[in-house]
PDB file of C-alpha atoms in Angstrom:
ATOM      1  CA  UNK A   1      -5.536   8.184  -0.992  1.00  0.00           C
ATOM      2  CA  UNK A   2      -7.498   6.007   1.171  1.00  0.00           C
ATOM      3  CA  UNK A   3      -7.797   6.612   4.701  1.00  0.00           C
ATOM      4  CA  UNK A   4      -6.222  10.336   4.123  1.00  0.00           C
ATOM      5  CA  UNK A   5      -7.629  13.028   6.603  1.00  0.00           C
ATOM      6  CA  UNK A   6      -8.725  15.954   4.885  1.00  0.00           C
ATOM      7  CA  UNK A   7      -8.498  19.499   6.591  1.00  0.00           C
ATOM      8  CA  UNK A   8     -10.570  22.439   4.244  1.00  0.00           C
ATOM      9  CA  UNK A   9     -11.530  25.788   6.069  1.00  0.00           C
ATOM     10  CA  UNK A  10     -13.492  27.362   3.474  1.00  0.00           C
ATOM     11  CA  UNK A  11     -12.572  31.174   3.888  1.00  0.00           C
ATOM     12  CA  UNK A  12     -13.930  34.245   2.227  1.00  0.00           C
ATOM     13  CA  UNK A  13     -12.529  38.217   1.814  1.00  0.00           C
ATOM     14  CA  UNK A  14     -15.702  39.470   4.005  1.00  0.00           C
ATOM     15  CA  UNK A  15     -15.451  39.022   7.400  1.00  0.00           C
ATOM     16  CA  UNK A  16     -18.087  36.880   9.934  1.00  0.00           C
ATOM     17  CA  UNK A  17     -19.057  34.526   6.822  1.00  0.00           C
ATOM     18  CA  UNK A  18     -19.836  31.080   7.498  1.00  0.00           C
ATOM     19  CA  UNK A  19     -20.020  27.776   5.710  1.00  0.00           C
ATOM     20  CA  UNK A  20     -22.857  25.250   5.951  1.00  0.00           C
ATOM     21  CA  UNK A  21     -22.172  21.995   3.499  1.00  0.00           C
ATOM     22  CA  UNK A  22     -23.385  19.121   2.093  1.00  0.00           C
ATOM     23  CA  UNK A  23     -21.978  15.849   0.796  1.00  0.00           C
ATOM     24  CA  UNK A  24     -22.888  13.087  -2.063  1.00  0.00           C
ATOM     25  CA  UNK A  25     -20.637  10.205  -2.992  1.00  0.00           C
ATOM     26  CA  UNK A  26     -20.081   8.453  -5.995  1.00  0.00           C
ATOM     27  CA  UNK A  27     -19.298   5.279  -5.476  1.00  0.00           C
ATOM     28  CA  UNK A  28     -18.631   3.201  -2.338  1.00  0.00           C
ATOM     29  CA  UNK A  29     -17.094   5.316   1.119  1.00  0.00           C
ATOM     30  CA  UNK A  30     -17.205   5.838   4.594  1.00  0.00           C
ATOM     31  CA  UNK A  31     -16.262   8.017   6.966  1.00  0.00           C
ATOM     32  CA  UNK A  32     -17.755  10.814   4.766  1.00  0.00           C
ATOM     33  CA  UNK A  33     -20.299  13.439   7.117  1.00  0.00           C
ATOM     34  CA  UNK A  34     -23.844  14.036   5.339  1.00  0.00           C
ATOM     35  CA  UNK A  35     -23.836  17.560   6.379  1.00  0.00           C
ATOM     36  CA  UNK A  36     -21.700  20.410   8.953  1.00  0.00           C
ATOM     37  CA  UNK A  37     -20.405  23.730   8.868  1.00  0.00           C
ATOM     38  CA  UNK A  38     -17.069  25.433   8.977  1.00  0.00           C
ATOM     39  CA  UNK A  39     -13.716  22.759   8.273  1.00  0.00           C
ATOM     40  CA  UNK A  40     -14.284  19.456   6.396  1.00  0.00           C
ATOM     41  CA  UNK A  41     -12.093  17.747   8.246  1.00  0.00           C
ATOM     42  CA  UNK A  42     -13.507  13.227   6.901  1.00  0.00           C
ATOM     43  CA  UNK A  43     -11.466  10.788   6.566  1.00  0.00           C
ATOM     44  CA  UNK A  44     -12.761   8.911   3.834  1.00  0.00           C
ATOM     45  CA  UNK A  45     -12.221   5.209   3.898  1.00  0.00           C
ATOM     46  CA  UNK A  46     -12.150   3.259   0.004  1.00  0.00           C
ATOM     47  CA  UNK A  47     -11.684  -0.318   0.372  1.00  0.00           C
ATOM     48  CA  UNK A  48     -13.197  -1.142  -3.170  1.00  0.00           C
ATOM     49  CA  UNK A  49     -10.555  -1.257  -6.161  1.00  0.00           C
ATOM     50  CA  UNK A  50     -11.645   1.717  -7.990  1.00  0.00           C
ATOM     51  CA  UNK A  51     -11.340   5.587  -6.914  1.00  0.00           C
ATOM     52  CA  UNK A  52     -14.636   7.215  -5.632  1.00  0.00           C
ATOM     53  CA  UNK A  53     -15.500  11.046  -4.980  1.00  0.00           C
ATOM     54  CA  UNK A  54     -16.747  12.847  -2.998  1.00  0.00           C
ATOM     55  CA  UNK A  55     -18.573  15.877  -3.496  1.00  0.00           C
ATOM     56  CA  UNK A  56     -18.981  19.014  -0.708  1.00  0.00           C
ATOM     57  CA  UNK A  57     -21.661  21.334  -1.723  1.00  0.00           C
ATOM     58  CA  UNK A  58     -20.777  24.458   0.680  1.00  0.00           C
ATOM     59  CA  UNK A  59     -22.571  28.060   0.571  1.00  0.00           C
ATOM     60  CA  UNK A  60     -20.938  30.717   2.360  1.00  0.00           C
ATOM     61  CA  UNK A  61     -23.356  32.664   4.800  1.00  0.00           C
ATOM     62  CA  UNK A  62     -22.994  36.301   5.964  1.00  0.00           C
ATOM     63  CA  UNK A  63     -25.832  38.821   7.828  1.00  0.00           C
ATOM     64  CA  UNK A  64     -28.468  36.769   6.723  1.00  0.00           C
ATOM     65  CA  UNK A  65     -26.826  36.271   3.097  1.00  0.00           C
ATOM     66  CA  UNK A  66     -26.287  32.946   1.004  1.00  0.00           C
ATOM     67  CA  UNK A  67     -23.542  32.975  -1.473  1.00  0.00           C
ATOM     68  CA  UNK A  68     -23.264  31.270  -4.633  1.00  0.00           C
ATOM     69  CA  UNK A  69     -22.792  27.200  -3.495  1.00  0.00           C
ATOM     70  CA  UNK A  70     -19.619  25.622  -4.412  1.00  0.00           C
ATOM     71  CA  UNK A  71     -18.436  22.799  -4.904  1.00  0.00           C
ATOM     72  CA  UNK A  72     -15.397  21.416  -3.282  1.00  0.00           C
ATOM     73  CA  UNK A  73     -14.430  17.525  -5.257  1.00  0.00           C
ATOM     74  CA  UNK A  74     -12.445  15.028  -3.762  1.00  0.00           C
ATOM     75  CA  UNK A  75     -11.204  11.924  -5.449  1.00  0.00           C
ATOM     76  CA  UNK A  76     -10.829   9.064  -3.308  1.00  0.00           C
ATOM     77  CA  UNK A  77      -8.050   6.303  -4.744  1.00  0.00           C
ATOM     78  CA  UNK A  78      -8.112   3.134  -3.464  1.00  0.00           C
ATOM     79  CA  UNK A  79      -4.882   1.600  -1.564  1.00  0.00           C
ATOM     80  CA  UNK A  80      -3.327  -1.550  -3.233  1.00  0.00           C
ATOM     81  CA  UNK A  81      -2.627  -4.659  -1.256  1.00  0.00           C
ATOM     82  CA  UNK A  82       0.490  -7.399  -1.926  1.00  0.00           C
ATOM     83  CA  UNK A  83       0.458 -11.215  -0.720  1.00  0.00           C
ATOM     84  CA  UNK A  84       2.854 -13.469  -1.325  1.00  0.00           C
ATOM     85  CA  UNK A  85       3.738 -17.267   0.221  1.00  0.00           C
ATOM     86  CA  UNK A  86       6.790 -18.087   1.903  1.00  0.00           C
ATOM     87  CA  UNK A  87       9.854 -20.240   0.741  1.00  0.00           C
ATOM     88  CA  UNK A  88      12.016 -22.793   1.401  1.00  0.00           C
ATOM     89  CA  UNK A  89      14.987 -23.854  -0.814  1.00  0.00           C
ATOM     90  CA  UNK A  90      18.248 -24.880  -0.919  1.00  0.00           C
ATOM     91  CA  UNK A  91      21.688 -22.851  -1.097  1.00  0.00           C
ATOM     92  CA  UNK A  92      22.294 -22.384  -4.550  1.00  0.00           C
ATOM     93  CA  UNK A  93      19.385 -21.856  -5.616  1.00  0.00           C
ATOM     94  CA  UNK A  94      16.679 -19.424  -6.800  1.00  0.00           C
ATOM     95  CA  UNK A  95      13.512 -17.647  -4.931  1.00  0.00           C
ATOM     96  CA  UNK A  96      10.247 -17.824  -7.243  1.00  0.00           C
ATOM     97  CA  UNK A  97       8.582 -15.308  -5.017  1.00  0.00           C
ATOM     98  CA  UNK A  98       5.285 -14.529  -6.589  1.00  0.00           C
ATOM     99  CA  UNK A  99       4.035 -11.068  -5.415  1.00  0.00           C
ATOM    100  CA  UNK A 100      -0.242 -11.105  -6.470  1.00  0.00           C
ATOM    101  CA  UNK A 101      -2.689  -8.220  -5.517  1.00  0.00           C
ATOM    102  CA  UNK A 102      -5.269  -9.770  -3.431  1.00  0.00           C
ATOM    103  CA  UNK A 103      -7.643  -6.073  -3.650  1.00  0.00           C
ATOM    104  CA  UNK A 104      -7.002  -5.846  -7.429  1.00  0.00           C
ATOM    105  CA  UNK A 105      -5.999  -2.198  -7.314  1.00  0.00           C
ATOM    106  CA  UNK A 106      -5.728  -1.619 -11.179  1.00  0.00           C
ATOM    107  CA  UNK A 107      -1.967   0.125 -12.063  1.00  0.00           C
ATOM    108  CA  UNK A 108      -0.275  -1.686  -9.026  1.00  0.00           C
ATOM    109  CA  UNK A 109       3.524  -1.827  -8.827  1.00  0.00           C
ATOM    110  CA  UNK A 110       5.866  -3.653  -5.798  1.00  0.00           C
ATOM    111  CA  UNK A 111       8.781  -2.229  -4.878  1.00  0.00           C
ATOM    112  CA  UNK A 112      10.742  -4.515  -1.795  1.00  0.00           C
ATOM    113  CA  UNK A 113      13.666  -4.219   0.360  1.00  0.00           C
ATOM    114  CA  UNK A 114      15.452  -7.573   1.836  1.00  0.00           C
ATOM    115  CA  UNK A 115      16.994  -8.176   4.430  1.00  0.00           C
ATOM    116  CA  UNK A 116      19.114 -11.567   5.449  1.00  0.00           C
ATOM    117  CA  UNK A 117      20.495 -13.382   8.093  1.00  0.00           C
ATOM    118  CA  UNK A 118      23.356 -16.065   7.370  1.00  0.00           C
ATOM    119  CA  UNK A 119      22.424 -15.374   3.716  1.00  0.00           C
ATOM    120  CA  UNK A 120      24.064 -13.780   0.796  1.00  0.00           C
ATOM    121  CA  UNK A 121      22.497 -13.171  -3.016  1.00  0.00           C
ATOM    122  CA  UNK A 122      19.415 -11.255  -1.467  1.00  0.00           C
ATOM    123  CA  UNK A 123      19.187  -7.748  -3.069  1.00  0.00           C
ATOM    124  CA  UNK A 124      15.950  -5.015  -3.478  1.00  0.00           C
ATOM    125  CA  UNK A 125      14.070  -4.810  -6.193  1.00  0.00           C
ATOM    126  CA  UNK A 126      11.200  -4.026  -8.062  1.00  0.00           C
ATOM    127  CA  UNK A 127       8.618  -6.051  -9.873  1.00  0.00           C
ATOM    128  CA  UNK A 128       6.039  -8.761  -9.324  1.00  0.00           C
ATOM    129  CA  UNK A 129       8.384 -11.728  -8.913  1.00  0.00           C
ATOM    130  CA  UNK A 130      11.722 -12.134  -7.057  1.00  0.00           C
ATOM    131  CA  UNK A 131      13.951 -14.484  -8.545  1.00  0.00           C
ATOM    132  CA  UNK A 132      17.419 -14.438  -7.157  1.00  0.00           C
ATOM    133  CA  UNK A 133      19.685 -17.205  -5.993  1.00  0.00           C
ATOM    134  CA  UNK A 134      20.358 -17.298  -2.418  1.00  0.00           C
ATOM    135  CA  UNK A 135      23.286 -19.002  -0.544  1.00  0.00           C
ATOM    136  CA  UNK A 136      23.819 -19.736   2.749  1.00  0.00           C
ATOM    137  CA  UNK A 137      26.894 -17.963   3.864  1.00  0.00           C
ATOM    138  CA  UNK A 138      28.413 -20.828   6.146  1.00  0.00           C
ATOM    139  CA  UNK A 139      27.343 -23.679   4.660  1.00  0.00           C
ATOM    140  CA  UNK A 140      26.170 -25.147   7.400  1.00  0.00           C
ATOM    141  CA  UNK A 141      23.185 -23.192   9.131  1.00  0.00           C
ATOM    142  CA  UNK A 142      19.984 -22.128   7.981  1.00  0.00           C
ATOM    143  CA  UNK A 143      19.132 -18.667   7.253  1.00  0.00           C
ATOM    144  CA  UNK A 144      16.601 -16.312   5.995  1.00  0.00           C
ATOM    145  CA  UNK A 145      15.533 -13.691   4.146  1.00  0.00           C
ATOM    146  CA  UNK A 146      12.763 -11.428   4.395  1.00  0.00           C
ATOM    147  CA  UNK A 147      11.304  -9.613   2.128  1.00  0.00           C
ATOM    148  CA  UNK A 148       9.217  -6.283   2.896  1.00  0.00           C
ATOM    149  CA  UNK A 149       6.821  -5.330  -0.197  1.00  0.00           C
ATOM    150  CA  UNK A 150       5.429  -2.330  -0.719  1.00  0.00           C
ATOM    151  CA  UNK A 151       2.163  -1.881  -3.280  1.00  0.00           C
ATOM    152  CA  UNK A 152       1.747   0.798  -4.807  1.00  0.00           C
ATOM    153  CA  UNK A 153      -0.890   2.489  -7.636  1.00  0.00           C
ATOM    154  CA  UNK A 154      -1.722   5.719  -8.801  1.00  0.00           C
ATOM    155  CA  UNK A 155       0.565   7.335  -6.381  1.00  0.00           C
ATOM    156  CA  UNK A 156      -1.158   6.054  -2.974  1.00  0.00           C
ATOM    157  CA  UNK A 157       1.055   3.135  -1.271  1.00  0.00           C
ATOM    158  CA  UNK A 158      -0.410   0.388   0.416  1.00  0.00           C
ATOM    159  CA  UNK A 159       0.599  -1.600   3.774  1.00  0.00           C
ATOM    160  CA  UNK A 160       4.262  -3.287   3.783  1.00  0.00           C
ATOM    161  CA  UNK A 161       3.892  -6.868   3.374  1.00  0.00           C
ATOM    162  CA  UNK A 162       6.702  -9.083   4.777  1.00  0.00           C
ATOM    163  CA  UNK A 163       7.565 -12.512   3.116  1.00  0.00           C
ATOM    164  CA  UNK A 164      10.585 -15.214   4.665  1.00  0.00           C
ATOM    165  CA  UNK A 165      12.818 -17.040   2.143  1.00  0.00           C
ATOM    166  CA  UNK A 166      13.828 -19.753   3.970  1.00  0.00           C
ATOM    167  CA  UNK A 167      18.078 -21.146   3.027  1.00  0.00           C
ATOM    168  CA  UNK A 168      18.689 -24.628   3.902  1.00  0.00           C
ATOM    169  CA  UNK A 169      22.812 -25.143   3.839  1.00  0.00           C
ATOM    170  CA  UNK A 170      23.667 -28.057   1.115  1.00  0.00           C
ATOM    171  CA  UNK A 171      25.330 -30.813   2.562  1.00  0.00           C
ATOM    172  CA  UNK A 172      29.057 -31.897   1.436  1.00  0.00           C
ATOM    173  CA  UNK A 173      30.773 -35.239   2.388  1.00  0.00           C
ATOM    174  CA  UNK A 174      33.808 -33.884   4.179  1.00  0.00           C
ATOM    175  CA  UNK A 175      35.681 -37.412   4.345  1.00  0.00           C
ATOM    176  CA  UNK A 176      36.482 -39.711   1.430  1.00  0.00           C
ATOM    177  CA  UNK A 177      35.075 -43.257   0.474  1.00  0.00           C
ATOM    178  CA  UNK A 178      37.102 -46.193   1.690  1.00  0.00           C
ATOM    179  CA  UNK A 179      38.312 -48.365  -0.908  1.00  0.00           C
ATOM    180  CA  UNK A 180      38.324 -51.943  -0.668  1.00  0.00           C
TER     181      UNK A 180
END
């Protein structure tokens, strides 16, 4: 995934060999080092939508002796994104929380967790919309709910994303009408 350290010590069954490298990308990365020796220890950074690689060309040296160059592939995924706007509605009734993908990370999934204050109804899930009816639990404050999102695609997760359901209380005439 994105933003992953990497941390590979060549090694070899003679002893005193070294390792002098070289990289090439395909596609679009940083943090990747043209050229070293001994551990490959990049972090490669992949804010485009689609996976890169990287390619370390490494020849182990001994007494004055090149080995047979190999190569040592890495595939780069990129790390989804979520946004969503916040709410406002009523107790009683529903969220229509829509969870987009601002990055456009093909494959991306949302899990989220909620948590509420002076609300019931609010419940994790999974999916690209939250729908669920919300109450306010005295009927007379305000609460909230936030939701935490979590993208996800081809197994790298991207940054929680937090989004507030706002619960106004519905009023109720407590006294009856005079008649006349």
């Amino acid at each position: 995934c994105s933003a992953t350290a990497l941390n590979f010590l060549p090694a070899s069954s003679i002893g005193g060999t070294t390792f002098n490298w070289t990289s090439s990308v395909i596609g679009t990365l940083s943090g990747v080092t043209a050229s070293g020796s001994g551990a490959i220890t990049d972090t490669p950074v992949n804010t485009t939508n689609t996976s890169a690689v990287i390619i370390y060309n490494i020849t182990p040296l001994v007494g004055g002796c090149a080995g047979t160059p190999v190569n040592y592939v890495v595939t780069v995924r990129p790390v989804p994104t979520a946004s969503a706007l916040p709410q406002a509605i009523c107790s009683g009734q529903a969220t229509g929380v829509s969870i987009t993908n601002p990055n456009s990370v093909s494959g991306t999934t949302y899990t989220w967790t909620a948590a509420g204050t002076n609300v019931t109804g609010a419940a994790s899930g999974t999916g690209n919309f939250i729908s669920q009816v919300l109450y306010s639990t005295d009927g007379v404050t305000s609460g909230s709910v936030t939701y935490s999102i979590t993208p996800s695609a081809n197994g790298c997760p991207g940054p929680v994303f937090d989004v507030v359901v706002t619960v106004s209380p519905t009023p109720v005439m407590t006294n009856s009408a005079a008649s006349l």
